[in-house]
Tab-separated table of C-alpha atoms in Angstrom:
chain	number	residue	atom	x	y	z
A	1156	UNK	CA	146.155	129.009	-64.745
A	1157	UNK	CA	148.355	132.433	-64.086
A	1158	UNK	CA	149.496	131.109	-61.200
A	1159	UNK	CA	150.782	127.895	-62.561
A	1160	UNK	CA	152.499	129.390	-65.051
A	1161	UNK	CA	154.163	132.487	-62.167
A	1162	UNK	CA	155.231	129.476	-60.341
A	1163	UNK	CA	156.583	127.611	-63.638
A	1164	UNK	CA	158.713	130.570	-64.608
A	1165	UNK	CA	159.491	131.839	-61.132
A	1166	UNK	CA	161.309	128.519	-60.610
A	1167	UNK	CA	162.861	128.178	-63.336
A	1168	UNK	CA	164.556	131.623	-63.278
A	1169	UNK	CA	165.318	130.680	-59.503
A	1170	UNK	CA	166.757	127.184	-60.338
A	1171	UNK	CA	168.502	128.403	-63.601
A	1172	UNK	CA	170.541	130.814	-61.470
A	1173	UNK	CA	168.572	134.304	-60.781
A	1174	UNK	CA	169.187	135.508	-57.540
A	1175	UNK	CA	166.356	136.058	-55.279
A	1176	UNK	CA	166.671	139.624	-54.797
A	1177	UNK	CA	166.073	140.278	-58.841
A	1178	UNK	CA	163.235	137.449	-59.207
A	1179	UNK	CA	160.488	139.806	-59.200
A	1180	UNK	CA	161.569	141.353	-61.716
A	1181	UNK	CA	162.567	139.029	-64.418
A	1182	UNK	CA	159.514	136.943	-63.548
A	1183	UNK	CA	158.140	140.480	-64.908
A	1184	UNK	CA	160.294	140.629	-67.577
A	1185	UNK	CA	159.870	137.568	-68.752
A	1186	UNK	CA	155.873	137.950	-68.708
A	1187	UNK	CA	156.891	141.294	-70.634
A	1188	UNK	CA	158.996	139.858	-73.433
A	1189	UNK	CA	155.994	136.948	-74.105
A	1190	UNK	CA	153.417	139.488	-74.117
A	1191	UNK	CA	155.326	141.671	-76.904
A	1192	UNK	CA	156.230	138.670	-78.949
A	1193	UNK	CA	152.670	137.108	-79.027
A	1194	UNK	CA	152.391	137.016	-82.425
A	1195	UNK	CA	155.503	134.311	-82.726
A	1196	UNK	CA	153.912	132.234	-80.476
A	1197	UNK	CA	151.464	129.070	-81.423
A	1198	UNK	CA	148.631	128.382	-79.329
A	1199	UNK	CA	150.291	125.226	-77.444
A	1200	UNK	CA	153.942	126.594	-77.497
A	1201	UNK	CA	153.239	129.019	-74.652
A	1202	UNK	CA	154.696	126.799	-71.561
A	1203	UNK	CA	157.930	126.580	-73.663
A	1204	UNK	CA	158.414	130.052	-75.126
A	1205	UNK	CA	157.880	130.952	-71.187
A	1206	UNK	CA	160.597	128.664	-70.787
A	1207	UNK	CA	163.019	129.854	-72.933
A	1208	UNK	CA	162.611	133.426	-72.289
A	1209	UNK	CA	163.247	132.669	-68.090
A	1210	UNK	CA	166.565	130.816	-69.203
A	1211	UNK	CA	167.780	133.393	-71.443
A	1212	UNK	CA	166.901	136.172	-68.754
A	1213	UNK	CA	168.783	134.037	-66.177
A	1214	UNK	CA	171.600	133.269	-68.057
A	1215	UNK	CA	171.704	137.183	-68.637
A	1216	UNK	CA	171.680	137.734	-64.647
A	1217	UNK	CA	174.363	135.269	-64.340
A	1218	UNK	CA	176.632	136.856	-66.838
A	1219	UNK	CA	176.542	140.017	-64.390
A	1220	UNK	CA	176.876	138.490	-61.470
A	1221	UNK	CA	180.069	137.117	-62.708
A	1222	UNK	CA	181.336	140.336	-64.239
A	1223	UNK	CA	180.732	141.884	-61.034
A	1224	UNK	CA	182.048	139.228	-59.764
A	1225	UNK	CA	185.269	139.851	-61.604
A	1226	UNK	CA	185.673	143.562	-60.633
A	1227	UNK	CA	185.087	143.050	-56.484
A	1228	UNK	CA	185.944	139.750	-55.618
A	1229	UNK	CA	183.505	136.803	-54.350
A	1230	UNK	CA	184.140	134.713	-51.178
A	1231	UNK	CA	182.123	131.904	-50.534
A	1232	UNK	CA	182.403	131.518	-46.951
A	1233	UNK	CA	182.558	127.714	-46.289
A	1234	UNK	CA	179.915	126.048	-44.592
A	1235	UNK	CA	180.820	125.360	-40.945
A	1236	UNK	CA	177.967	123.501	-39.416
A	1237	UNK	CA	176.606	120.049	-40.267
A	1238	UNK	CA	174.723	119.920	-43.062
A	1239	UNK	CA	172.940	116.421	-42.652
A	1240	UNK	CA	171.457	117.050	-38.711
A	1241	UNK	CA	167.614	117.327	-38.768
A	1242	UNK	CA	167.763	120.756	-37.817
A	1243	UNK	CA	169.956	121.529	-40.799
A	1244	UNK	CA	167.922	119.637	-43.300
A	1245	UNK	CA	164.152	121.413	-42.236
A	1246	UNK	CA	166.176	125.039	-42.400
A	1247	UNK	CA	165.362	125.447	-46.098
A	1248	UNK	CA	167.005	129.081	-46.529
A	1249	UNK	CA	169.623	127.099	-45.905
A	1250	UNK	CA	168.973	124.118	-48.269
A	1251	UNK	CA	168.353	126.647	-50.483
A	1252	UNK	CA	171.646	128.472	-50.533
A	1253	UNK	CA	173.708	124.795	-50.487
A	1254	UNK	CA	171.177	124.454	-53.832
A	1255	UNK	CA	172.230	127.255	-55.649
A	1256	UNK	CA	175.984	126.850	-54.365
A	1257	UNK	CA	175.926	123.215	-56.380
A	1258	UNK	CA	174.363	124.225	-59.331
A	1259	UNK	CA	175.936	127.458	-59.687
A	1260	UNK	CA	178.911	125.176	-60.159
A	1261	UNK	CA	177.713	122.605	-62.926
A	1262	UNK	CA	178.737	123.833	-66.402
A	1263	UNK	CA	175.590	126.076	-67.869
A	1264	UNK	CA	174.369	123.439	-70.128
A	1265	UNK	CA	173.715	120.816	-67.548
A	1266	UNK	CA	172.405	122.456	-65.177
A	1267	UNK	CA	169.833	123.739	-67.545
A	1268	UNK	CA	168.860	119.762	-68.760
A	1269	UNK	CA	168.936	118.714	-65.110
A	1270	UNK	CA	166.582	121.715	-63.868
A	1271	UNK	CA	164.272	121.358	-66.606
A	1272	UNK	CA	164.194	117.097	-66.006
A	1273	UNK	CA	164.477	117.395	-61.907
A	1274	UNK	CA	162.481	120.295	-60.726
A	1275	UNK	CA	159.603	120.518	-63.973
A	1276	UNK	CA	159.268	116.880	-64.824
A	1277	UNK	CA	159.559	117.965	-67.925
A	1278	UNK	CA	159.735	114.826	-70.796
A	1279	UNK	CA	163.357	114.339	-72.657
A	1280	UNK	CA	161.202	115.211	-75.569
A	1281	UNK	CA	160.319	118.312	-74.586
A	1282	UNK	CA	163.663	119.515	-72.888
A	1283	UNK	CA	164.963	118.379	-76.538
A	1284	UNK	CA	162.482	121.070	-78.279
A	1285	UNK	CA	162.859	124.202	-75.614
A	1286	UNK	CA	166.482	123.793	-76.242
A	1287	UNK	CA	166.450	123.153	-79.641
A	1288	UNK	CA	169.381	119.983	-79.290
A	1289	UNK	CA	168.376	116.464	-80.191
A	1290	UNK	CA	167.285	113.892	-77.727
A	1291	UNK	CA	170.192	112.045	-77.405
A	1292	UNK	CA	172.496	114.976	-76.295
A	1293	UNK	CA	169.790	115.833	-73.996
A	1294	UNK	CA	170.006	112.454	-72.410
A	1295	UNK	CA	173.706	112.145	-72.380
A	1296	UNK	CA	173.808	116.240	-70.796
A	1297	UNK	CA	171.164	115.143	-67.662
A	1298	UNK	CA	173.270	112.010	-67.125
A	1299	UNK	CA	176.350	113.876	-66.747
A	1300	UNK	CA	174.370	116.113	-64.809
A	1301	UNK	CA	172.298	113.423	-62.446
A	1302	UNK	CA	176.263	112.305	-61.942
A	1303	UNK	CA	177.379	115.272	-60.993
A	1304	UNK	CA	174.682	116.499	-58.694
A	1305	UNK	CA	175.014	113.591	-56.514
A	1306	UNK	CA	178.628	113.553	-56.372
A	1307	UNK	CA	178.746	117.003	-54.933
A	1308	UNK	CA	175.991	116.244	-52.548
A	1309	UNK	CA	177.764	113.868	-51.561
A	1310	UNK	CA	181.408	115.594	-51.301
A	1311	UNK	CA	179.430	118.333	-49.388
A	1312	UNK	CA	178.291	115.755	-46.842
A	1313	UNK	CA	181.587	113.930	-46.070
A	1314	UNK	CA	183.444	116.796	-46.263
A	1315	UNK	CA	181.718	118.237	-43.245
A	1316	UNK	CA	181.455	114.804	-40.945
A	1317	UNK	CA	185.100	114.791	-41.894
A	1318	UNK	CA	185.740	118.181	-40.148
A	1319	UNK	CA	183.120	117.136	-36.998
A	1320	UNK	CA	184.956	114.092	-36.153
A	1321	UNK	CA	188.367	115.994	-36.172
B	740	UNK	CA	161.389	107.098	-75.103
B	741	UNK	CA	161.062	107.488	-71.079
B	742	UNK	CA	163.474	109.301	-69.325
B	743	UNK	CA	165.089	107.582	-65.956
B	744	UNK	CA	163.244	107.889	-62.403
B	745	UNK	CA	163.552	111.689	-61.264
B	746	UNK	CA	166.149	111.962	-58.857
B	747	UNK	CA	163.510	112.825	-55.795
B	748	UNK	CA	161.620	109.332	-56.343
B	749	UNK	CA	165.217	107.083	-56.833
B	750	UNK	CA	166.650	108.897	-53.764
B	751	UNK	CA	167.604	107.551	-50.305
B	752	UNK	CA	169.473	110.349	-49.370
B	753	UNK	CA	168.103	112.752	-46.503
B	754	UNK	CA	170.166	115.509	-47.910
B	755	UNK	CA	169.966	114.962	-51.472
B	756	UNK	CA	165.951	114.974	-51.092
B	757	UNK	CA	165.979	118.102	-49.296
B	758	UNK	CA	167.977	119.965	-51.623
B	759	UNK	CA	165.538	118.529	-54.276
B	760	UNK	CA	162.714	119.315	-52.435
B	761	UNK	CA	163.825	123.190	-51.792
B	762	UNK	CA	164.335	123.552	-55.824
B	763	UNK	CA	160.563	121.870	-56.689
B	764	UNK	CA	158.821	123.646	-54.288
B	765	UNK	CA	159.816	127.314	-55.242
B	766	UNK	CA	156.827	129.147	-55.666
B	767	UNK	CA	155.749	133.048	-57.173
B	768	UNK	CA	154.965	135.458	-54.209
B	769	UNK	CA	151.954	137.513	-54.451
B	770	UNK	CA	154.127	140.103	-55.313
B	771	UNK	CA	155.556	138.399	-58.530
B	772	UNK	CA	152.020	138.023	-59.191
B	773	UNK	CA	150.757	141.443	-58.569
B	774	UNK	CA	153.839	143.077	-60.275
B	775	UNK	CA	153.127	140.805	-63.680
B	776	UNK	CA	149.595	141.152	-63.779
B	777	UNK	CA	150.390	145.365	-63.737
B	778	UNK	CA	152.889	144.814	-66.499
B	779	UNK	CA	150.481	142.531	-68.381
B	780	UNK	CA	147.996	145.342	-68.485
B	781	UNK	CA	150.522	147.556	-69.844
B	782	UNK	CA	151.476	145.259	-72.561
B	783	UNK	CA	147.516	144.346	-73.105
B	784	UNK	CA	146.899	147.801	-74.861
B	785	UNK	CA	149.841	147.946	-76.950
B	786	UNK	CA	149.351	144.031	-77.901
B	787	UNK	CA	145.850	144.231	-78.612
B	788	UNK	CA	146.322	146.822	-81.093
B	789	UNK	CA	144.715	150.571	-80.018
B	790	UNK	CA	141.818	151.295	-77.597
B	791	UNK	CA	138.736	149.531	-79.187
B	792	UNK	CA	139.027	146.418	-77.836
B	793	UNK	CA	140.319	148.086	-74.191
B	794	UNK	CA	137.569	150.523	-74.551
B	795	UNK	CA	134.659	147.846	-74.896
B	796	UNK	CA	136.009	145.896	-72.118
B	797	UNK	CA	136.336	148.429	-69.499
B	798	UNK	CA	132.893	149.893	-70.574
B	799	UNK	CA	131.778	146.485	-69.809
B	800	UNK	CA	133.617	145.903	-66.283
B	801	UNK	CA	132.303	149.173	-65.701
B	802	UNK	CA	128.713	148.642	-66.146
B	803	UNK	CA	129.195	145.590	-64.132
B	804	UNK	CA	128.464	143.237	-66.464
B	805	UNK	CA	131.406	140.718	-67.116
B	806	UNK	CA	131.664	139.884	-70.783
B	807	UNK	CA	134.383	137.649	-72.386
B	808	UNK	CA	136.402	139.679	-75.482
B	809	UNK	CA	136.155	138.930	-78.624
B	810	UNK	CA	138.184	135.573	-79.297
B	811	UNK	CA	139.478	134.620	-82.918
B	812	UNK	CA	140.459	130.974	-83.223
B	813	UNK	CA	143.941	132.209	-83.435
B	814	UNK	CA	144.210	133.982	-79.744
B	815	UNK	CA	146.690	132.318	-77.733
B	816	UNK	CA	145.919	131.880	-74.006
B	817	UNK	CA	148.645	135.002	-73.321
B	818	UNK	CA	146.024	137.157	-75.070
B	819	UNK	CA	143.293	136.577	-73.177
B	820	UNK	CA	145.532	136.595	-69.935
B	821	UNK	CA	145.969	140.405	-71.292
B	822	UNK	CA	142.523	141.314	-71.247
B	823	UNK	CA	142.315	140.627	-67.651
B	824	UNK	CA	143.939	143.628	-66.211
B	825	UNK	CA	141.265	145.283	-68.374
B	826	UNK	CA	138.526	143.538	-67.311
B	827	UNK	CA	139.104	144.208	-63.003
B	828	UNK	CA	138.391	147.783	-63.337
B	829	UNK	CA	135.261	148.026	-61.345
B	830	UNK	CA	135.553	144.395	-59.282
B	831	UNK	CA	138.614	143.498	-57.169
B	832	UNK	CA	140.389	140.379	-57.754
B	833	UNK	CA	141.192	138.239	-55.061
B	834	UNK	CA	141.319	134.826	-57.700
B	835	UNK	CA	140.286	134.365	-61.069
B	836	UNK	CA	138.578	131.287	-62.954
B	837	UNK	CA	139.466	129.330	-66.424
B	838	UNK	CA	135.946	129.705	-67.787
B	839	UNK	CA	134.697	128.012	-71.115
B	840	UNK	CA	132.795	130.631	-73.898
B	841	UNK	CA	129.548	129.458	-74.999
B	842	UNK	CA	127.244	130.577	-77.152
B	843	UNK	CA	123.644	132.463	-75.461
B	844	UNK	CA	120.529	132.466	-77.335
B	845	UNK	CA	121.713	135.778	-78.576
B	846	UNK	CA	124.714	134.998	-79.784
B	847	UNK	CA	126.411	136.695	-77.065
B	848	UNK	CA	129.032	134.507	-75.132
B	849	UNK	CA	128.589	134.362	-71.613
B	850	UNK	CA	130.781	132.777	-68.889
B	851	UNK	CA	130.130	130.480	-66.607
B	852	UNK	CA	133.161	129.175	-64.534
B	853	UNK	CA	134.240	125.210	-64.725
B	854	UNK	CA	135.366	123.146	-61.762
B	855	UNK	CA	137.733	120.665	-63.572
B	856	UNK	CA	139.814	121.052	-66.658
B	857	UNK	CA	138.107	117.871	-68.455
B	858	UNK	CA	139.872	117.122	-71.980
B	859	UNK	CA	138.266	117.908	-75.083
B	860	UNK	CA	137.279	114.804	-76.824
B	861	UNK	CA	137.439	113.559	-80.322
B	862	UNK	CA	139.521	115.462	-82.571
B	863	UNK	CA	137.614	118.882	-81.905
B	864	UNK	CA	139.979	121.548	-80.587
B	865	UNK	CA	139.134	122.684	-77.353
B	866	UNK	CA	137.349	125.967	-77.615
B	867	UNK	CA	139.372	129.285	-76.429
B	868	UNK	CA	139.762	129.837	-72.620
B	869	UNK	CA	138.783	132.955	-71.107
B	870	UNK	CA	139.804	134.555	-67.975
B	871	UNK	CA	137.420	136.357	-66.282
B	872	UNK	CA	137.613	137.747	-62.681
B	873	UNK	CA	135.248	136.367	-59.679
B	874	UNK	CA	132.854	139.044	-57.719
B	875	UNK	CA	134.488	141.120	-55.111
B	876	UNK	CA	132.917	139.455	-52.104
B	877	UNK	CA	136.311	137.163	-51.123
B	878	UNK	CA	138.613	140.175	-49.858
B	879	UNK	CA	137.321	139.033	-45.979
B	880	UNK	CA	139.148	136.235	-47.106
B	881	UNK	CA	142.010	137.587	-45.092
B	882	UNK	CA	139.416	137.958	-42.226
B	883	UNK	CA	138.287	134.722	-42.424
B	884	UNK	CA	141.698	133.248	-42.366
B	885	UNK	CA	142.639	133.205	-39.024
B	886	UNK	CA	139.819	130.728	-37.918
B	887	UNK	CA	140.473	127.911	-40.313
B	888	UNK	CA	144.135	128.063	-39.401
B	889	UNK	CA	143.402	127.634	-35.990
B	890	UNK	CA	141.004	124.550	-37.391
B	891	UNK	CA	143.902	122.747	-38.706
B	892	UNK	CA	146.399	123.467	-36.249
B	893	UNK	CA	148.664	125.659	-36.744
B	894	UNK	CA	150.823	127.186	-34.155
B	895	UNK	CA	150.600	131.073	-32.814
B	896	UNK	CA	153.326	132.480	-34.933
B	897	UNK	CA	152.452	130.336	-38.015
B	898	UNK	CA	148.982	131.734	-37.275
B	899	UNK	CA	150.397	135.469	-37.215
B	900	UNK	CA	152.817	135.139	-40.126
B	901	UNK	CA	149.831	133.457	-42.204
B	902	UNK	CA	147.408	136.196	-41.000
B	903	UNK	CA	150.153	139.039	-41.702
B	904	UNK	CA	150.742	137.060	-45.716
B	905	UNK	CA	146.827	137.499	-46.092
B	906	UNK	CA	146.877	140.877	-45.110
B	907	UNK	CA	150.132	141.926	-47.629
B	908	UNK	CA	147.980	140.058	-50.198
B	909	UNK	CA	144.731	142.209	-49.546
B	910	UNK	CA	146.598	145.405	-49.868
B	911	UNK	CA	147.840	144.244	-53.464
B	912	UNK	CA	144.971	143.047	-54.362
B	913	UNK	CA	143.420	146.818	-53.502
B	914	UNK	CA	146.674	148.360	-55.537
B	915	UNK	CA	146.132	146.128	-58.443
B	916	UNK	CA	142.607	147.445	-58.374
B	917	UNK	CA	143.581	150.721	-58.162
B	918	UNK	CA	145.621	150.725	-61.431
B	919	UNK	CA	143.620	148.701	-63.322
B	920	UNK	CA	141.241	151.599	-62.780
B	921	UNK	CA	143.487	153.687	-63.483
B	922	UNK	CA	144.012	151.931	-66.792
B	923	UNK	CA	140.448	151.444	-68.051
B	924	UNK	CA	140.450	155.231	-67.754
B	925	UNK	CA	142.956	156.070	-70.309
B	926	UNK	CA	141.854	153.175	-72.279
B	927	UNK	CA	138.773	154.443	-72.351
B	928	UNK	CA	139.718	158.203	-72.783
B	929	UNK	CA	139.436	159.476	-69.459
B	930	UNK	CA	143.042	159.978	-68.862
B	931	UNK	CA	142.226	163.160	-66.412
B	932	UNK	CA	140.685	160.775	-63.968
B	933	UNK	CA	143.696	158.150	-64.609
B	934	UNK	CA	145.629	160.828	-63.315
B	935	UNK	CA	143.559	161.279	-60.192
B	936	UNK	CA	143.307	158.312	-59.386
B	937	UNK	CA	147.220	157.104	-59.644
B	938	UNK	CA	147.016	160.672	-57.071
B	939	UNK	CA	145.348	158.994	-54.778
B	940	UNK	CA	147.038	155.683	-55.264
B	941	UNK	CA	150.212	157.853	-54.283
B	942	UNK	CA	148.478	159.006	-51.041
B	943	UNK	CA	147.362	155.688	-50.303
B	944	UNK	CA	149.905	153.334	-51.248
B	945	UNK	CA	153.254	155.384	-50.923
B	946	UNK	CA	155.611	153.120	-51.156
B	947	UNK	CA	153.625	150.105	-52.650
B	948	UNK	CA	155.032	147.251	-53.911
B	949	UNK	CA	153.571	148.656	-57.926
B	950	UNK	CA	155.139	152.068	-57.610
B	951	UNK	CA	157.035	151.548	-60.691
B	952	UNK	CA	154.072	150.327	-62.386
B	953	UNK	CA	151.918	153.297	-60.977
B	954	UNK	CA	154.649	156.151	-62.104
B	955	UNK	CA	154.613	154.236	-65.714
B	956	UNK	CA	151.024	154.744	-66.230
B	957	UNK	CA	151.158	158.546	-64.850
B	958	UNK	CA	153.366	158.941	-67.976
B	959	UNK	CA	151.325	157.486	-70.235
B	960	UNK	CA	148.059	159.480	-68.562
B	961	UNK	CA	149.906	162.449	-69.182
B	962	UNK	CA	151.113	161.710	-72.453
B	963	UNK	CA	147.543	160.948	-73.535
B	964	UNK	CA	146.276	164.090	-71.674
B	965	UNK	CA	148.371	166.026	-74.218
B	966	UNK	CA	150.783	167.222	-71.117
B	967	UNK	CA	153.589	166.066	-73.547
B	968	UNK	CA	156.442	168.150	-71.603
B	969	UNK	CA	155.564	166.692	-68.146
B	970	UNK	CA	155.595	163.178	-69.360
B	971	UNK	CA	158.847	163.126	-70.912
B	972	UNK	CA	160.195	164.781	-67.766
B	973	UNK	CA	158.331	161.870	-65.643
B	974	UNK	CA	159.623	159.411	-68.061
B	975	UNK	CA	163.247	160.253	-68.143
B	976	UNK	CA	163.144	160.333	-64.355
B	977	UNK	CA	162.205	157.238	-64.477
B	978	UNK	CA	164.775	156.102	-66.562
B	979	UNK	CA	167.522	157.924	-64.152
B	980	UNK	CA	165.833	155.903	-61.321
B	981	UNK	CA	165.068	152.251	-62.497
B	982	UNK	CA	167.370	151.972	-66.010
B	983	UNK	CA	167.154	148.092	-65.760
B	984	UNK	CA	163.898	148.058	-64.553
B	985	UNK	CA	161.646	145.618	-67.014
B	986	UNK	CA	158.965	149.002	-67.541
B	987	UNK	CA	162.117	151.001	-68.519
B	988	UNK	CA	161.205	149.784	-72.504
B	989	UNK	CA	157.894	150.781	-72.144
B	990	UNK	CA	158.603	154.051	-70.664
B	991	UNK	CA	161.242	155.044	-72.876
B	992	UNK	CA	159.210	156.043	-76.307
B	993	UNK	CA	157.812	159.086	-73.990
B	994	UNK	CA	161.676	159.715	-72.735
B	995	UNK	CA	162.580	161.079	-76.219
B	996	UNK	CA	162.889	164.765	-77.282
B	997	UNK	CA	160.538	164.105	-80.533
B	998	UNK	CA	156.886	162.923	-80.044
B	999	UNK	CA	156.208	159.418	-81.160
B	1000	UNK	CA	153.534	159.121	-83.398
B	1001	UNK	CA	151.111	156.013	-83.400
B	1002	UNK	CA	151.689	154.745	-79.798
């Protein structure tokens, strides 16, 4: 059962923005917070108080990423090889990396209703009650989201058959 | 109301599916795991309220016999998950079972561990879940590895990489151990041997991946050993050290010029 719920929060950190060198510890961290706020928790409401602590943590590492962000400068190096070719596709640390790249760029409250939907299977219903919005704004948010998502995966795949061909 | 298909069943697109795939099939290292279960254990004897409760469980890991604390109806599944720690002082944990309490003849609970999760039926609520740890035999798991991978396959350097995972996972398992020793001695009042054994968890394990969670409980041996002035020194080295570490909070009441009463 521990390791169901490591897993849970460990990816939803990761998917909500955390980079992997500071996972271990807010998957600590967040363990740490639930633990000291035990008695505000209702047998039942564990899975989603996990929840919200891991998106409040990430959204707290991606705050100072950007303010660092802000002081030195980012370059994101364009991608240069294929991303479609077998090769490409099985090479998940690379996957991984075009991942992050498209959600980091989705506006902060889709991405968190389309990692929540996508990657926990997690009901509308219950999406609605972690993030305390109603249903229907958590509907329209993972539509705009779904939309989104697949028009950068796409974008990201044309863009680089464009530059092969050329 | 349903939602719409997930995105990985509705779609045809290689790439698409393997960026999908990459963000559903993240997974917590054994060090994540290691780390939290350290930190649980640190939160367990603040959250549980003072030493009884500690002090009756480690007595009880350390006469061998494995008994489940003392449930109330209103103990969460995070509370019992904070007993563990506790509860692995004299047995190493290599995995641990969801176990159903039930009443013995002499009112005693005793464990017994369940294959399947079945539902509880009717209206009843389902009774609390204890964790309780297995019996030490499984750390030649990492021995017995290599065989079964070679059963089902796998290729030399998957074989080494898995062997060298199981290996990384035996010595956590042995510096989890360690500390949770560690802990059921100054939960039980022994913080002199606390302190000898986080010694020899230094020699051991220098640079282990609970370091931080070993230097954390040093302060708090000392602390309880009434070596006030070389815990706050510990402590605020710490803080110098790791200031955003998540053990900074608990580290910081011993950081502080005046002694904290009631900790």
């Amino acid at each position: 059962m521990l390791d169901d719920y490591l897993d849970f929060v460990a990816r939803v950190l990761r998917n909500a923005g955390t980079p992997e060198r500071d996972i271990d510890d807010e998957v600590q961290r967040t363990f740490i917070v639930a633990t000291r706020r035990l008695a505000d928790i209702r047998p039942g409401a564990e899975k989603a108080f996990l929840a919200q602590t891991a998106l409040h943590l990430a959204a707290h590492a991606r705050r100072t990423i950007a303010r660092r962000r802000e002081v030195f400068g980012h370059e994101t190096a364009p991608e240069a090889d294929p991303v479609a070719t077998p090769e490409a596709l099985a090479d998940r640390t690379r996957m991984r990396r075009l991942l992050d790249r498209i959600l980091d760029q989705m506006e902060t409250n889709l991405r968190t209703v389309f990692v929540l939907y996508e990657f926990e299977e997690m009901s509308m219903a219950e999406i609605a009650e972690i993030l305390t919005i109603p249903q229907g704004t958590v509907a329209s948010r993972l539509r705009r989201a779904r939309a989104e998502f697949r028009a950068r995966v796409r974008n990201l795949e044309e863009t680089l058959v464009g530059e092969e061909k050329s | 109301m349903n939602g719409p298909t997930r995105l990985r069943e509705l779609s045809e697109n290689e790439l698409e599916s393997a960026l999908l795939g990459v963000g559903t099939d993240y997974r917590s290292s054994p060090r994540m795991r290691a780390k939290t279960l350290a930190a649980l254990g640190f939160a367990g004897s603040a959250a549980l309220g003072g030493t009884a409760l500690a002090t009756e469980v480690a007595r009880s890991a350390i006469v061998g016999s494995v008994k489940v604390a003392k449930l109330t109806g209103k103990v969460t599944w995070l509370k019992t998950l904070i007993s563990v720690p506790l509860l692995t002082a004299a047995v190493a944990i290599p995995t641990m079972y969801a176990v159903r309490s039930a009443r013995g003849p002499d009112g005693a609970r005793t464990v017994a561990p369940i294959s399947s999760r079945a539902p509880a039926e009717g209206g009843a609520p389902s009774p609390p879940l204890a964790i309780v740890p297995t019996p030490a035999a499984e750390i030649a798991e990492s021995a017995s590895a290599a065989p079964a991978l070679e059963q089902a396959g796998w290729q030399t350097g998957d074989r080494r990489r898995a062997a060298r995972r199981a290996a990384a996972r035996t010595v956590l398992t042995r510096e989890l151990a360690m500390l949770d020793a560690a802990r059921a001695s100054v939960a039980s009042g022994s913080p002199a041997s606390a302190l000898s054994l986080l010694d020899t968890y230094d020699a051991a394990f220098a640079g282990g991946v609970l370091r931080l969670e070993a230097e954390v409980l040093r302060v708090e041996a000392l602390a309880k050993s009434g070596q006030t002035d070389k815990a706050r020194a510990h402590a605020q080295r710490f803080l110098r050290r790791h200031p955003t570490s998540p053990l900074a909070r608990r580290v910081r009441v011993y950081a502080t010029a005046s002694r904290q009463s009631g900790s």
